[in-house]
Amino acid sequence: MIRAGTIATTSRYAVVAGSCLVMHNAIMIVADRAGLTLLQAAATSFCIMVVTGYLLLCAFVFRGTRSWRGFARYTGAMAANFPISTGLAWLFLVPLHQPMAIAAPAATLIMVVVNYVASHWAIMGGRASRSLGA
């Protein structure tokens, strides 16, 4: 049987993930139209989204205490996903000849489940040693 807390967490994660998905794809598409390469667009999005994602997940999804240690774990988990998500975008762009408006959302959708697991581990995986403050 599924616990009510699990359903609530999953629902909150879906809202935050959807918001982050929209922001990431907007950054990727705008960066592409501005002439950035795939790697430049992905790096720009990563820098913006790692901070935004961590703060949103702490505040609304897992309700964990923000800490430098949790942020470092979250950044590491998202950095581990970076080559996978960028590689997926490349597959859609180059071999499949899709525009960024298709490639970025397709790659992002594939990564949603992977990111949920990594985010949960990063935020809830251990006790924070120093708080980032409220």
Short mmCIF file of C-alpha atoms in Angstrom, two decimals:
data_model
loop_
_atom_site.label_atom_id
_atom_site.label_comp_id
_atom_site.label_asym_id
_atom_site.label_seq_id
_atom_site.Cartn_x
_atom_site.Cartn_y
_atom_site.Cartn_z
CA MET A 1 0.00 0.00 0.00
CA ILE A 2 1.26 3.50 -0.88
CA ARG A 3 1.58 5.91 2.04
CA ALA A 4 -0.07 9.35 1.89
CA GLY A 5 3.32 10.99 2.49
CA THR A 6 4.75 9.27 -0.57
CA ILE A 7 1.88 10.51 -2.73
CA ALA A 8 2.27 14.06 -1.41
CA THR A 9 6.04 14.03 -1.99
CA THR A 10 5.61 12.62 -5.49
CA SER A 11 2.97 15.25 -6.30
CA ARG A 12 5.17 18.09 -5.04
CA TYR A 13 8.12 16.65 -6.96
CA ALA A 14 6.03 16.58 -10.15
CA VAL A 15 5.21 20.28 -9.78
CA VAL A 16 8.83 21.28 -9.09
CA ALA A 17 10.20 18.97 -11.79
CA GLY A 18 7.70 20.37 -14.28
CA SER A 19 8.71 23.93 -13.41
CA CYS A 20 12.39 23.07 -13.70
CA LEU A 21 11.74 21.24 -16.96
CA VAL A 22 10.11 24.33 -18.44
CA MET A 23 12.92 26.62 -17.20
CA HIS A 24 15.67 24.28 -18.46
CA ASN A 25 14.09 23.91 -21.88
CA ALA A 26 13.52 27.66 -22.19
CA ILE A 27 17.18 28.29 -21.35
CA MET A 28 18.33 25.66 -23.86
CA ILE A 29 16.12 26.96 -26.66
CA VAL A 30 16.94 30.63 -26.06
CA ALA A 31 20.66 29.83 -25.80
CA ASP A 32 20.50 27.87 -29.06
CA ARG A 33 18.73 30.74 -30.82
CA ALA A 34 21.34 33.14 -29.40
CA GLY A 35 24.04 31.10 -31.14
CA LEU A 36 25.48 29.13 -28.21
CA THR A 37 26.72 25.62 -28.89
CA LEU A 38 24.98 22.65 -27.28
CA LEU A 39 27.68 22.44 -24.61
CA GLN A 40 27.50 26.18 -23.85
CA ALA A 41 23.70 26.05 -23.65
CA ALA A 42 23.79 22.99 -21.40
CA ALA A 43 26.44 24.50 -19.11
CA THR A 44 24.46 27.74 -18.80
CA SER A 45 21.31 25.83 -17.94
CA PHE A 46 23.18 23.63 -15.46
CA CYS A 47 24.55 26.60 -13.52
CA ILE A 48 21.14 28.24 -13.24
CA MET A 49 19.13 25.10 -12.63
CA VAL A 50 21.38 23.50 -10.00
CA VAL A 51 20.77 26.44 -7.66
CA THR A 52 17.09 26.82 -8.55
CA GLY A 53 16.40 23.08 -8.35
CA TYR A 54 18.11 22.62 -5.00
CA LEU A 55 16.26 25.52 -3.40
CA LEU A 56 12.87 24.42 -4.76
CA LEU A 57 13.37 20.78 -3.77
CA CYS A 58 14.45 21.72 -0.25
CA ALA A 59 11.61 24.17 0.25
CA PHE A 60 8.69 22.32 -1.31
CA VAL A 61 9.40 18.65 -2.00
CA PHE A 62 11.61 16.96 0.56
CA ARG A 63 11.41 19.78 3.11
CA GLY A 64 14.99 19.19 4.11
CA THR A 65 17.23 21.70 5.80
CA ARG A 66 19.35 23.56 3.28
CA SER A 67 23.03 22.96 3.86
CA TRP A 68 26.30 23.32 2.00
CA ARG A 69 26.78 19.57 2.28
CA GLY A 70 23.34 18.87 0.76
CA PHE A 71 23.99 21.44 -1.97
CA ALA A 72 27.35 19.82 -2.74
CA ARG A 73 25.72 16.36 -2.94
CA TYR A 74 22.90 17.72 -5.11
CA THR A 75 25.38 19.49 -7.42
CA GLY A 76 27.41 16.28 -7.66
CA ALA A 77 24.34 14.21 -8.46
CA MET A 78 23.22 16.68 -11.12
CA ALA A 79 26.77 16.91 -12.50
CA ALA A 80 26.78 13.12 -12.86
CA ASN A 81 23.62 13.49 -14.96
CA PHE A 82 25.09 16.28 -17.09
CA PRO A 83 26.88 14.06 -19.64
CA ILE A 84 23.84 11.79 -19.88
CA SER A 85 21.33 14.58 -20.49
CA THR A 86 23.69 16.44 -22.83
CA GLY A 87 24.39 13.20 -24.68
CA LEU A 88 20.67 12.54 -25.04
CA ALA A 89 20.15 16.06 -26.41
CA TRP A 90 23.03 15.46 -28.85
CA LEU A 91 21.40 12.22 -30.03
CA PHE A 92 18.20 14.05 -30.84
CA LEU A 93 20.04 17.00 -32.44
CA VAL A 94 22.70 15.36 -34.56
CA PRO A 95 21.83 11.79 -35.61
CA LEU A 96 18.06 12.35 -35.46
CA HIS A 97 18.23 15.89 -36.95
CA GLN A 98 15.69 17.38 -34.53
CA PRO A 99 15.67 21.09 -33.62
CA MET A 100 16.57 22.11 -30.07
CA ALA A 101 12.86 22.77 -29.44
CA ILE A 102 12.37 18.98 -29.73
CA ALA A 103 15.77 17.72 -28.52
CA ALA A 104 15.89 19.52 -25.16
CA PRO A 105 12.38 18.51 -24.01
CA ALA A 106 12.85 14.90 -25.14
CA ALA A 107 16.15 14.55 -23.26
CA THR A 108 14.68 16.25 -20.21
CA LEU A 109 11.69 13.93 -20.03
CA ILE A 110 13.98 10.91 -20.04
CA MET A 111 15.96 12.35 -17.14
CA VAL A 112 12.99 13.08 -14.82
CA VAL A 113 13.01 9.70 -13.06
CA VAL A 114 16.79 9.65 -12.77
CA ASN A 115 16.78 13.13 -11.23
CA TYR A 116 14.07 12.25 -8.71
CA VAL A 117 16.17 9.43 -7.29
CA ALA A 118 19.36 11.52 -7.27
CA SER A 119 17.63 14.53 -5.67
CA HIS A 120 16.09 12.43 -2.92
CA TRP A 121 19.47 10.92 -2.11
CA ALA A 122 21.21 14.31 -2.13
CA ILE A 123 18.73 16.09 0.11
CA MET A 124 17.63 13.31 2.44
CA GLY A 125 20.73 11.12 2.31
CA GLY A 126 22.40 12.29 5.49
CA ARG A 127 22.48 14.79 8.28
CA ALA A 128 23.48 18.30 7.29
CA SER A 129 26.54 19.59 9.07
CA ARG A 130 25.95 23.30 8.41
CA SER A 131 22.74 25.08 7.60
CA LEU A 132 22.49 27.59 4.75
CA GLY A 133 20.06 29.60 6.82
CA ALA A 134 16.44 30.35 6.15
#
